[in-house]
Amino acid sequence: MSSVEDILAAENELTHLLGAQQAVVLSTRIRLARNLEGMPFPGWAKVPQRKEIADRCVEALDALPKFRRGHVLRMGELGDRDRAVLVERHLVSKELAAGKSGAAVISRDQTCSVMVNEEDHLRIQVVKAGWHLRGTWHIAEQLDDALGGTLKLAFSDRLGYLTACPTNVGTGLRASAMVHLPGLCLAGHMDKVSRALNQDGLAVRGWLGEGTEAAGNVFQISNQQTLGLSEESILKHLGGWIKNVVEQEWNARRKLAQEEGEKFVDRLARSLGVLRSARLLTSSEAMNMLSHLRLACDMGCLPEERRHLVDRLMIEGQPAHVQARAGQELDSDGRDSRRAAVVREALKDFPEVVPPTA
Amino acid sequence: MSQPIKCSLCEEAATVHLSQVVHGNVTKVHLCETCAQKGGATDPAVFQLADALTTASPAPTLTCPKCGFTDIDFRKRGRLGCPDCWETFGDALGGLLLKVQHEASHVGRAPAGTLPAGQLRRRLNDARFEMEKAITGEDYEAAARLRDEITDLEQQLANS
């Protein structure tokens, strides 16, 4: 079994753990950019240097208790589909997957993944299901300390952690929340919210990060500035805004449910109906209808304990996941048909949508 | 035998050729399929890319002694060459840093391997930041207290 198949087969917090999921916030993520002292950044390094960087970083990571029985994946040794699966799971970025000299070291429970030779030598990532900013930060901080103990990291008193891009220098910290905002989208308030966040130093992106669409009303909200602010103030700033956005989202949902009445329930019920019987489902169609199902679980229109299944389908309904599960390359129609089959099977014993209780 | 034209951004063979005419001056950019797609060949931004490539012909004024990276490379890539580049380009990047960042100096963690100096540095950074804030807020009593703390921390750091 390849390591990627192993990752797909393993039950993890984001796709399986009952009770870890929360309304509105899908997951919390911390990313730290770090570099080795005295080595050129990956984008400027020659091939042998990149190899040396990868070897040194992977060796140091592999020795950490956090990665015991984890996965070491070298991008150059993986097929296209395996790399796409890792991107869809947010375990590696598109940029890392596109190059040959990148590697990813992933913890057994898939909460920690470190990208090696992406834009920086090391990109430490920690992801937890639901909203757990402090806990997630704490794990990242420990990993950072452990790595700083074995590797000499590039650091300057004046500029902090030195990175390839001026937008990451200083703390190298990108803290983010993946949020599901169907209420604000349906009410047409998302542009306004986005603008307010942008003006206060936060970036709003789509489901797969930079330059992607917000399929399924899922957005990633993260800090933009990394220099001149302590980790503590970055986390506080993001935390305050997420709390605010979650509140606004609930207000929008309640208002919609109240004003629309039967129409609101009908929308959710129709999505369940289509998902339960469609023979062909495109990726974005599935995402948008699953978004309605997640909303239904949050609002008490469907049992809350089904929410993790909706989250799993959002991840496993993506193109590379569908093909990986089928064990073969599929053309677009083939994928749509297979996706529909997976969704039908998963939803076959879902109860009917009822009026909201939340 | 003629060599295939190489991509202006990487070493791949170029398959997309762009020409731009501005006031009678023709500039040409050759891109491989990947780079063309990355830049979005249908996108007007590609022409900005073309500008960046073609106006970047003057000799570099700054070069990193460690890795050979120049200010022209930075203009093309928007990324630096190595950690030591920050020494060379730090001052030149000051304006950009102030534009994209909160402030131009670090406040926050230091590598754990450098403890206890790292811890001291962290506290020193925090104290400096707090002092600035106190001065801006005209809280001179707090600023004086922080100044003493900073002197003390600097002393400890020098001795560690």
Short mmCIF file of C-alpha atoms in Angstrom, two decimals:
data_model
loop_
_atom_site.label_atom_id
_atom_site.label_comp_id
_atom_site.label_asym_id
_atom_site.label_seq_id
_atom_site.Cartn_x
_atom_site.Cartn_y
_atom_site.Cartn_z
CA MET A 1 0.00 0.00 0.00
CA SER A 2 1.43 3.37 -0.95
CA SER A 3 1.63 6.01 1.72
CA VAL A 4 -1.03 8.08 -0.04
CA GLU A 5 -3.46 5.14 -0.07
CA ASP A 6 -2.67 4.75 3.59
CA ILE A 7 -3.58 8.40 4.19
CA LEU A 8 -6.83 7.97 2.28
CA ALA A 9 -7.79 4.83 4.17
CA ALA A 10 -6.99 6.18 7.63
CA GLU A 11 -9.77 7.73 9.64
CA ASN A 12 -8.82 11.25 10.68
CA GLU A 13 -10.33 14.11 12.57
CA LEU A 14 -11.48 16.12 9.54
CA THR A 15 -13.36 13.29 7.86
CA HIS A 16 -14.37 10.80 10.52
CA LEU A 17 -14.17 11.94 14.09
CA LEU A 18 -17.67 12.27 15.43
CA GLY A 19 -18.07 15.33 17.59
CA ALA A 20 -14.96 17.16 16.40
CA GLN A 21 -16.96 19.05 13.80
CA GLN A 22 -18.58 22.35 14.61
CA ALA A 23 -21.14 24.59 13.00
CA VAL A 24 -19.66 27.33 10.75
CA VAL A 25 -15.95 26.73 11.41
CA LEU A 26 -14.74 23.62 9.56
CA SER A 27 -11.15 23.78 10.68
CA THR A 28 -8.40 25.88 12.25
CA ARG A 29 -4.96 26.02 10.66
CA ILE A 30 -1.59 27.37 11.73
CA ARG A 31 1.29 27.68 9.30
CA LEU A 32 4.85 28.69 10.14
CA ALA A 33 7.44 29.50 7.46
CA ARG A 34 11.00 28.58 8.45
CA ASN A 35 14.34 28.37 6.63
CA LEU A 36 17.75 26.87 7.21
CA GLU A 37 20.58 29.27 7.84
CA GLY A 38 23.11 29.62 5.04
CA MET A 39 21.12 27.79 2.34
CA PRO A 40 19.50 29.46 -0.68
CA PHE A 41 15.69 29.49 -0.71
CA PRO A 42 14.15 26.64 -2.79
CA GLY A 43 13.21 28.93 -5.71
CA TRP A 44 16.83 30.06 -6.11
CA ALA A 45 18.68 26.90 -5.05
CA LYS A 46 20.32 24.57 -7.56
CA VAL A 47 19.06 20.99 -7.82
CA PRO A 48 21.83 19.46 -5.63
CA GLN A 49 21.24 22.16 -3.00
CA ARG A 50 17.52 21.45 -2.98
CA LYS A 51 18.31 17.79 -2.50
CA GLU A 52 20.58 18.62 0.44
CA ILE A 53 17.87 20.83 1.95
CA ALA A 54 15.27 18.09 1.56
CA ASP A 55 17.55 15.46 3.08
CA ARG A 56 18.47 17.61 6.08
CA CYS A 57 14.90 18.71 6.79
CA VAL A 58 13.35 15.28 6.31
CA GLU A 59 15.96 13.69 8.58
CA ALA A 60 15.27 16.24 11.33
CA LEU A 61 11.49 15.89 11.00
CA ASP A 62 11.53 12.13 10.85
CA ALA A 63 13.31 12.05 14.21
CA LEU A 64 10.58 14.02 15.99
CA PRO A 65 8.13 12.02 18.15
CA LYS A 66 5.22 13.83 16.48
CA PHE A 67 5.98 12.12 13.17
CA ARG A 68 6.54 8.63 14.53
CA ARG A 69 4.85 6.11 12.23
CA GLY A 70 3.94 9.03 9.97
CA HIS A 71 4.50 9.50 6.25
CA VAL A 72 7.48 10.85 4.33
CA LEU A 73 6.42 11.64 0.78
CA ARG A 74 8.82 12.88 -1.90
CA MET A 75 6.88 14.65 -4.65
CA GLY A 76 9.23 13.36 -7.37
CA GLU A 77 8.31 9.79 -6.47
CA LEU A 78 4.53 10.25 -6.54
CA GLY A 79 2.13 10.02 -9.46
CA ASP A 80 -0.08 12.93 -10.55
CA ARG A 81 -3.18 11.54 -8.86
CA ASP A 82 -1.49 10.95 -5.51
CA ARG A 83 -0.15 14.50 -5.49
CA ALA A 84 -3.59 15.86 -6.39
CA VAL A 85 -5.12 13.90 -3.49
CA LEU A 86 -2.66 15.53 -1.09
CA VAL A 87 -3.56 18.98 -2.44
CA GLU A 88 -7.28 18.29 -2.09
CA ARG A 89 -6.72 17.28 1.53
CA HIS A 90 -4.77 20.50 2.13
CA LEU A 91 -1.79 18.42 3.24
CA VAL A 92 0.41 20.03 0.58
CA SER A 93 0.02 23.13 -1.58
CA LYS A 94 -0.38 23.17 -5.36
CA GLU A 95 3.08 24.74 -5.62
CA LEU A 96 4.73 21.93 -3.70
CA ALA A 97 2.89 19.29 -5.73
CA ALA A 98 3.98 20.94 -8.99
CA GLY A 99 7.71 20.60 -8.31
CA LYS A 100 9.92 17.52 -8.21
CA SER A 101 12.19 18.43 -5.32
CA GLY A 102 9.52 18.99 -2.67
CA ALA A 103 8.70 16.62 0.14
CA ALA A 104 6.02 16.39 2.78
CA VAL A 105 6.31 14.84 6.21
CA ILE A 106 2.88 14.06 7.62
CA SER A 107 1.96 12.88 11.10
CA ARG A 108 0.04 9.63 11.46
CA ASP A 109 -3.15 11.44 12.53
CA GLN A 110 -2.74 13.91 9.61
CA THR A 111 -3.02 16.97 11.87
CA CYS A 112 0.61 18.01 11.28
CA SER A 113 2.24 18.22 7.89
CA VAL A 114 5.50 19.90 7.05
CA MET A 115 6.21 20.89 3.48
CA VAL A 116 9.88 20.89 2.54
CA ASN A 117 11.19 22.93 -0.39
CA GLU A 118 8.01 24.83 -1.08
CA GLU A 119 8.58 28.59 -1.27
CA ASP A 120 10.53 28.26 1.99
CA HIS A 121 12.64 25.36 3.20
CA LEU A 122 10.05 24.44 5.82
CA ARG A 123 6.36 25.14 6.06
CA ILE A 124 4.98 23.74 9.29
CA GLN A 125 1.22 23.22 9.19
CA VAL A 126 -1.14 22.12 11.93
CA VAL A 127 -4.86 21.60 11.25
CA LYS A 128 -7.62 20.78 13.72
CA ALA A 129 -11.28 20.18 12.96
CA GLY A 130 -13.51 22.94 14.33
CA TRP A 131 -12.40 26.17 15.97
CA HIS A 132 -9.40 25.58 18.26
CA LEU A 133 -7.00 28.46 17.75
CA ARG A 134 -5.05 28.08 21.00
CA GLY A 135 -4.72 24.30 20.84
CA THR A 136 -3.64 24.39 17.21
CA TRP A 137 -1.12 27.15 17.90
CA HIS A 138 0.25 25.24 20.86
CA ILE A 139 1.03 22.17 18.71
CA ALA A 140 2.71 24.34 16.06
CA GLU A 141 4.75 26.14 18.70
CA GLN A 142 6.00 22.85 20.11
CA LEU A 143 6.93 21.58 16.66
CA ASP A 144 8.73 24.82 15.92
CA ASP A 145 10.70 24.61 19.18
CA ALA A 146 11.60 20.99 18.52
CA LEU A 147 12.79 21.81 14.98
CA GLY A 148 14.70 24.86 16.19
CA GLY A 149 16.50 22.53 18.58
CA THR A 150 17.92 20.35 15.81
CA LEU A 151 18.12 22.69 12.82
CA LYS A 152 19.83 26.06 12.70
CA LEU A 153 17.02 28.32 11.50
CA ALA A 154 17.56 31.60 9.66
CA PHE A 155 16.64 34.36 12.12
CA SER A 156 17.57 37.98 12.59
CA ASP A 157 16.93 40.08 15.66
CA ARG A 158 15.55 42.89 13.59
CA LEU A 159 13.48 40.96 11.03
CA GLY A 160 12.68 37.74 12.87
CA TYR A 161 12.40 34.52 10.86
CA LEU A 162 13.82 35.17 7.40
CA THR A 163 11.68 33.97 4.51
CA ALA A 164 11.84 34.00 0.71
CA CYS A 165 8.91 36.40 0.39
CA PRO A 166 8.66 39.74 2.22
CA THR A 167 5.02 38.94 3.03
CA ASN A 168 6.03 36.13 5.41
CA VAL A 169 9.08 37.55 7.17
CA GLY A 170 8.98 38.09 10.96
CA THR A 171 6.81 35.53 12.67
CA GLY A 172 6.31 33.51 9.47
CA LEU A 173 2.88 32.86 10.92
CA ARG A 174 -0.27 32.43 8.92
CA ALA A 175 -3.23 31.57 11.13
CA SER A 176 -6.51 30.76 9.46
CA ALA A 177 -9.98 29.39 9.84
CA MET A 178 -11.93 27.53 7.18
CA VAL A 179 -15.45 28.85 7.53
CA HIS A 180 -18.74 27.80 5.97
CA LEU A 181 -20.85 30.89 5.31
CA PRO A 182 -24.00 29.93 3.40
CA GLY A 183 -26.10 32.41 5.39
CA LEU A 184 -23.97 35.42 4.49
CA CYS A 185 -23.71 34.23 0.87
CA LEU A 186 -27.45 33.67 0.47
CA ALA A 187 -28.18 37.04 2.07
CA GLY A 188 -25.74 38.68 -0.36
CA HIS A 189 -23.53 40.07 2.43
CA MET A 190 -20.34 38.22 1.61
CA ASP A 191 -18.76 41.04 -0.42
CA LYS A 192 -19.29 43.46 2.42
CA VAL A 193 -17.83 41.07 4.98
CA SER A 194 -14.86 40.33 2.72
CA ARG A 195 -14.13 44.02 2.32
CA ALA A 196 -14.30 44.67 6.05
CA LEU A 197 -11.89 41.78 6.70
CA ASN A 198 -9.50 42.98 3.99
CA GLN A 199 -9.46 46.47 5.39
CA ASP A 200 -8.48 45.14 8.77
CA GLY A 201 -5.53 43.09 7.51
CA LEU A 202 -7.21 39.73 6.93
CA ALA A 203 -7.32 37.82 3.65
CA VAL A 204 -10.39 35.92 2.43
CA ARG A 205 -9.79 33.08 0.01
CA GLY A 206 -11.63 30.13 -1.51
CA TRP A 207 -11.64 26.49 -0.44
CA LEU A 208 -8.23 25.55 -1.82
CA GLY A 209 -6.38 28.72 -0.87
CA GLU A 210 -4.94 31.47 -3.01
CA GLY A 211 -6.70 32.09 -6.32
CA THR A 212 -9.44 29.51 -5.85
CA GLU A 213 -13.20 29.88 -5.92
CA ALA A 214 -15.29 29.65 -2.82
CA ALA A 215 -17.05 26.43 -3.82
CA GLY A 216 -19.67 25.35 -1.32
CA ASN A 217 -19.66 28.73 0.46
CA VAL A 218 -16.43 27.73 2.18
CA PHE A 219 -13.86 30.48 2.78
CA GLN A 220 -10.43 30.63 4.32
CA ILE A 221 -9.82 33.68 6.49
CA SER A 222 -6.22 34.41 7.50
CA ASN A 223 -3.90 37.15 8.74
CA GLN A 224 -1.92 38.99 6.07
CA GLN A 225 0.78 40.64 8.13
CA THR A 226 3.60 38.74 9.77
CA LEU A 227 6.09 41.44 10.74
CA GLY A 228 5.80 43.90 13.61
CA LEU A 229 3.05 41.93 15.32
CA SER A 230 3.66 39.24 17.91
CA GLU A 231 2.16 35.78 17.45
CA GLU A 232 -0.11 36.60 20.35
CA SER A 233 -1.56 39.71 18.71
CA ILE A 234 -1.96 37.97 15.34
CA LEU A 235 -3.95 35.18 16.98
CA LYS A 236 -6.03 37.60 19.03
CA HIS A 237 -6.84 39.70 15.98
CA LEU A 238 -7.92 36.69 13.92
CA GLY A 239 -9.80 35.18 16.85
CA GLY A 240 -11.80 38.36 17.41
CA TRP A 241 -12.81 38.56 13.78
CA ILE A 242 -13.75 34.90 13.48
CA LYS A 243 -16.00 35.23 16.50
CA ASN A 244 -17.58 38.24 14.84
CA VAL A 245 -18.03 36.48 11.47
CA VAL A 246 -19.54 33.40 13.14
CA GLU A 247 -22.04 35.66 14.91
CA GLN A 248 -22.94 37.46 11.71
CA GLU A 249 -23.34 34.13 9.95
CA TRP A 250 -25.76 32.89 12.62
CA ASN A 251 -27.73 36.14 12.43
CA ALA A 252 -27.99 35.81 8.66
CA ARG A 253 -29.08 32.18 8.93
CA ARG A 254 -31.76 32.86 11.52
CA LYS A 255 -33.06 35.84 9.58
CA LEU A 256 -33.23 33.81 6.38
CA ALA A 257 -34.97 30.90 8.07
CA GLN A 258 -37.49 33.23 9.63
CA GLU A 259 -38.17 35.36 6.57
CA GLU A 260 -38.17 32.58 4.03
CA GLY A 261 -39.98 29.96 6.11
CA GLU A 262 -40.96 27.03 3.91
CA LYS A 263 -38.75 28.28 1.07
CA PHE A 264 -35.68 27.95 3.33
CA VAL A 265 -36.50 24.35 4.25
CA ASP A 266 -37.41 23.59 0.65
CA ARG A 267 -33.97 24.67 -0.57
CA LEU A 268 -32.24 22.32 1.84
CA ALA A 269 -34.68 19.47 1.16
CA ARG A 270 -34.22 19.81 -2.60
CA SER A 271 -30.47 19.57 -2.25
CA LEU A 272 -30.82 16.38 -0.22
CA GLY A 273 -33.25 15.07 -2.82
CA VAL A 274 -30.88 15.73 -5.72
CA LEU A 275 -27.83 14.38 -3.91
CA ARG A 276 -29.73 11.24 -2.98
CA SER A 277 -30.86 10.44 -6.50
CA ALA A 278 -28.61 12.16 -9.05
CA ARG A 279 -26.70 9.89 -11.44
CA LEU A 280 -24.18 12.58 -12.43
CA LEU A 281 -22.78 15.22 -10.09
CA THR A 282 -20.11 17.76 -10.97
CA SER A 283 -17.66 18.72 -8.29
CA SER A 284 -19.01 22.24 -7.81
CA GLU A 285 -22.63 21.10 -7.89
CA ALA A 286 -21.88 18.55 -5.19
CA MET A 287 -20.04 21.14 -3.09
CA ASN A 288 -22.89 23.63 -3.29
CA MET A 289 -25.53 21.07 -2.36
CA LEU A 290 -23.41 19.58 0.41
CA SER A 291 -23.14 23.12 1.72
CA HIS A 292 -26.95 23.10 2.08
CA LEU A 293 -26.75 19.78 3.94
CA ARG A 294 -24.15 21.16 6.33
CA LEU A 295 -26.38 24.17 6.92
CA ALA A 296 -29.27 21.79 7.58
CA CYS A 297 -27.20 19.89 10.18
CA ASP A 298 -26.22 23.16 11.89
CA MET A 299 -29.82 24.40 12.00
CA GLY A 300 -31.36 21.19 13.32
CA CYS A 301 -33.05 20.43 9.97
CA LEU A 302 -30.96 17.26 9.85
CA PRO A 303 -29.42 15.47 12.85
CA GLU A 304 -26.21 17.19 13.94
CA GLU A 305 -24.36 13.89 14.19
CA ARG A 306 -24.53 13.59 10.40
CA ARG A 307 -22.36 16.67 9.92
CA HIS A 308 -19.06 14.78 9.86
CA LEU A 309 -20.35 12.71 6.97
CA VAL A 310 -21.12 15.88 5.01
CA ASP A 311 -17.60 17.16 5.73
CA ARG A 312 -16.15 13.87 4.56
CA LEU A 313 -18.13 14.01 1.30
CA MET A 314 -16.91 17.57 0.68
CA ILE A 315 -13.34 16.29 0.85
CA GLU A 316 -13.88 12.93 -0.83
CA GLY A 317 -16.06 14.33 -3.62
CA GLN A 318 -13.10 16.21 -5.11
CA PRO A 319 -11.82 14.91 -8.47
CA ALA A 320 -8.59 13.19 -7.40
CA HIS A 321 -10.29 11.57 -4.40
CA VAL A 322 -13.05 10.18 -6.62
CA GLN A 323 -10.46 8.67 -8.96
CA ALA A 324 -8.32 7.36 -6.15
CA ARG A 325 -11.30 5.60 -4.66
CA ALA A 326 -12.23 4.16 -8.07
CA GLY A 327 -8.61 3.04 -8.43
CA GLN A 328 -8.43 4.31 -11.99
CA GLU A 329 -8.20 7.45 -14.11
CA LEU A 330 -11.67 8.64 -15.08
CA ASP A 331 -12.77 11.25 -17.59
CA SER A 332 -15.04 14.04 -16.47
CA ASP A 333 -18.29 12.08 -17.05
CA GLY A 334 -16.82 9.05 -15.36
CA ARG A 335 -15.93 11.15 -12.33
CA ASP A 336 -19.36 12.76 -12.17
CA SER A 337 -21.00 9.36 -12.29
CA ARG A 338 -18.69 7.88 -9.66
CA ARG A 339 -19.09 10.94 -7.42
CA ALA A 340 -22.88 10.64 -7.64
CA ALA A 341 -22.68 6.96 -6.71
CA VAL A 342 -20.50 7.65 -3.67
CA VAL A 343 -22.82 10.43 -2.49
CA ARG A 344 -25.99 8.34 -3.07
CA GLU A 345 -24.54 5.48 -1.07
CA ALA A 346 -23.48 7.75 1.81
CA LEU A 347 -26.84 9.52 2.02
CA LYS A 348 -29.15 6.57 1.49
CA ASP A 349 -30.25 6.34 5.12
CA PHE A 350 -30.31 10.10 5.79
CA PRO A 351 -33.56 11.21 7.42
CA GLU A 352 -35.79 13.81 5.79
CA VAL A 353 -35.13 17.54 6.22
CA VAL A 354 -37.37 19.09 8.87
CA PRO A 355 -37.99 22.78 9.80
CA PRO A 356 -35.13 24.41 11.74
CA THR A 357 -34.79 24.25 15.51
CA ALA A 358 -31.60 26.33 15.85
CA MET B 1 21.33 23.24 -36.09
CA SER B 2 19.20 25.91 -34.49
CA GLN B 3 18.50 25.70 -30.76
CA PRO B 4 14.86 25.89 -29.65
CA ILE B 5 14.00 29.23 -28.03
CA LYS B 6 14.05 28.93 -24.27
CA CYS B 7 11.33 30.22 -21.94
CA SER B 8 12.18 33.64 -20.52
CA LEU B 9 11.27 32.45 -17.03
CA CYS B 10 12.61 28.92 -16.87
CA GLU B 11 14.80 26.66 -19.01
CA GLU B 12 11.98 24.84 -20.84
CA ALA B 13 11.45 25.21 -24.60
CA ALA B 14 9.18 28.18 -25.31
CA THR B 15 5.94 27.52 -27.18
CA VAL B 16 4.12 30.79 -26.49
CA HIS B 17 5.54 33.91 -28.07
CA LEU B 18 4.23 37.31 -27.13
CA SER B 19 4.98 40.57 -28.88
CA GLN B 20 4.03 43.92 -27.51
CA VAL B 21 4.24 47.19 -29.40
CA VAL B 22 4.35 50.39 -27.38
CA HIS B 23 4.98 53.65 -29.26
CA GLY B 24 6.59 51.72 -32.07
CA ASN B 25 8.93 49.75 -29.77
CA VAL B 26 8.53 46.01 -30.14
CA THR B 27 9.29 43.79 -27.17
CA LYS B 28 9.07 40.01 -27.30
CA VAL B 29 8.64 37.46 -24.57
CA HIS B 30 8.96 33.71 -25.01
CA LEU B 31 7.26 31.41 -22.55
CA CYS B 32 6.89 27.68 -22.10
CA GLU B 33 3.35 26.36 -21.78
CA THR B 34 3.51 26.08 -17.98
CA CYS B 35 4.78 29.59 -17.40
CA ALA B 36 2.34 31.00 -19.96
CA GLN B 37 -0.54 29.34 -18.18
CA LYS B 38 0.75 30.44 -14.79
CA GLY B 39 0.86 34.03 -16.00
CA GLY B 40 -2.44 33.56 -17.83
CA ALA B 41 -1.47 34.20 -21.46
CA THR B 42 -4.88 35.70 -22.14
CA ASP B 43 -4.48 37.99 -19.17
CA PRO B 44 -3.24 41.57 -19.54
CA ALA B 45 -1.00 40.82 -16.54
CA VAL B 46 1.25 38.87 -18.88
CA PHE B 47 2.08 42.12 -20.53
CA GLN B 48 3.06 43.54 -17.19
CA LEU B 49 5.26 40.49 -16.91
CA ALA B 50 6.64 41.38 -20.31
CA ASP B 51 7.38 44.86 -19.02
CA ALA B 52 9.13 43.47 -15.98
CA LEU B 53 11.29 41.24 -18.16
CA THR B 54 12.19 43.74 -20.79
CA THR B 55 12.70 46.83 -18.68
CA ALA B 56 14.89 44.84 -16.33
CA SER B 57 17.86 45.06 -18.66
CA PRO B 58 19.98 47.65 -16.77
CA ALA B 59 22.83 46.29 -14.67
CA PRO B 60 21.97 45.23 -11.12
CA THR B 61 22.86 47.71 -8.39
CA LEU B 62 22.75 45.23 -5.49
CA THR B 63 24.09 41.68 -5.39
CA CYS B 64 24.00 39.25 -2.48
CA PRO B 65 27.61 38.20 -1.77
CA LYS B 66 26.40 34.84 -0.48
CA CYS B 67 24.17 33.58 -3.30
CA GLY B 68 24.64 36.01 -6.22
CA PHE B 69 21.00 37.14 -6.21
CA THR B 70 20.46 40.68 -7.56
CA ASP B 71 17.84 43.41 -7.25
CA ILE B 72 16.85 42.62 -10.84
CA ASP B 73 16.15 39.01 -9.84
CA PHE B 74 13.93 40.32 -7.07
CA ARG B 75 12.00 42.50 -9.48
CA LYS B 76 11.34 39.45 -11.65
CA ARG B 77 10.46 36.98 -8.90
CA GLY B 78 9.25 38.96 -5.91
CA ARG B 79 11.18 36.47 -3.73
CA LEU B 80 14.68 36.64 -2.31
CA GLY B 81 17.53 34.24 -3.01
CA CYS B 82 18.72 33.24 0.47
CA PRO B 83 18.44 34.32 4.13
CA ASP B 84 21.58 36.48 3.75
CA CYS B 85 19.86 38.46 0.98
CA TRP B 86 17.96 40.21 3.78
CA GLU B 87 21.26 41.82 4.83
CA THR B 88 21.91 43.06 1.31
CA PHE B 89 18.36 44.05 0.35
CA GLY B 90 16.92 44.81 3.78
CA ASP B 91 17.23 48.57 3.46
CA ALA B 92 16.03 48.63 -0.13
CA LEU B 93 13.00 46.55 0.89
CA GLY B 94 12.13 48.85 3.80
CA GLY B 95 9.49 50.73 1.83
CA LEU B 96 7.86 47.54 0.58
CA LEU B 97 7.88 46.06 4.08
CA LEU B 98 6.13 49.10 5.48
CA LYS B 99 3.53 48.79 2.74
CA VAL B 100 2.72 45.09 3.21
CA GLN B 101 3.58 44.65 6.88
CA HIS B 102 2.52 46.16 10.17
CA GLU B 103 5.95 47.51 11.07
CA ALA B 104 9.46 47.03 9.75
CA SER B 105 10.85 45.17 12.76
CA HIS B 106 10.12 41.85 14.38
CA VAL B 107 8.09 41.36 17.51
CA GLY B 108 7.64 37.77 18.57
CA ARG B 109 9.27 34.41 18.97
CA ALA B 110 12.91 33.50 18.46
CA PRO B 111 14.30 30.01 17.75
CA ALA B 112 14.17 27.72 20.76
CA GLY B 113 17.73 26.58 20.11
CA THR B 114 19.00 30.04 21.03
CA LEU B 115 17.47 30.00 24.53
CA PRO B 116 17.90 31.64 26.92
CA ALA B 117 19.06 34.43 24.58
CA GLY B 118 15.97 33.81 22.44
CA GLN B 119 13.69 34.29 25.38
CA LEU B 120 15.51 37.46 26.36
CA ARG B 121 15.25 38.73 22.83
CA ARG B 122 11.56 38.02 22.77
CA ARG B 123 11.06 39.97 25.98
CA LEU B 124 13.32 42.71 24.73
CA ASN B 125 11.30 42.99 21.52
CA ASP B 126 8.08 43.11 23.47
CA ALA B 127 9.45 45.75 25.84
CA ARG B 128 10.66 47.91 22.92
CA PHE B 129 7.26 47.62 21.29
CA GLU B 130 5.49 48.50 24.53
CA MET B 131 7.79 51.47 25.06
CA GLU B 132 7.01 52.83 21.59
CA LYS B 133 3.35 52.47 22.40
CA ALA B 134 3.77 54.19 25.75
CA ILE B 135 5.59 57.10 24.10
CA THR B 136 2.93 57.45 21.40
CA GLY B 137 0.29 57.34 24.11
CA GLU B 138 2.27 59.94 26.08
CA ASP B 139 2.46 57.61 29.07
CA TYR B 140 5.97 58.71 30.05
CA GLU B 141 5.95 56.95 33.39
CA ALA B 142 5.41 53.57 31.73
CA ALA B 143 7.95 54.48 29.04
CA ALA B 144 10.60 55.21 31.68
CA ARG B 145 9.90 51.89 33.43
CA LEU B 146 10.16 50.07 30.10
CA ARG B 147 13.38 51.89 29.25
CA ASP B 148 14.94 50.57 32.48
CA GLU B 149 13.68 47.09 31.68
CA ILE B 150 15.16 47.33 28.19
CA THR B 151 18.56 48.40 29.56
CA ASP B 152 18.43 45.48 31.96
CA LEU B 153 17.49 42.99 29.25
CA GLU B 154 20.20 44.31 26.93
CA GLN B 155 22.71 43.86 29.72
CA GLN B 156 21.57 40.28 30.34
CA LEU B 157 21.68 39.52 26.64
CA ALA B 158 25.24 40.84 26.34
CA ASN B 159 26.28 38.58 29.24
CA SER B 160 24.52 35.43 28.02
#
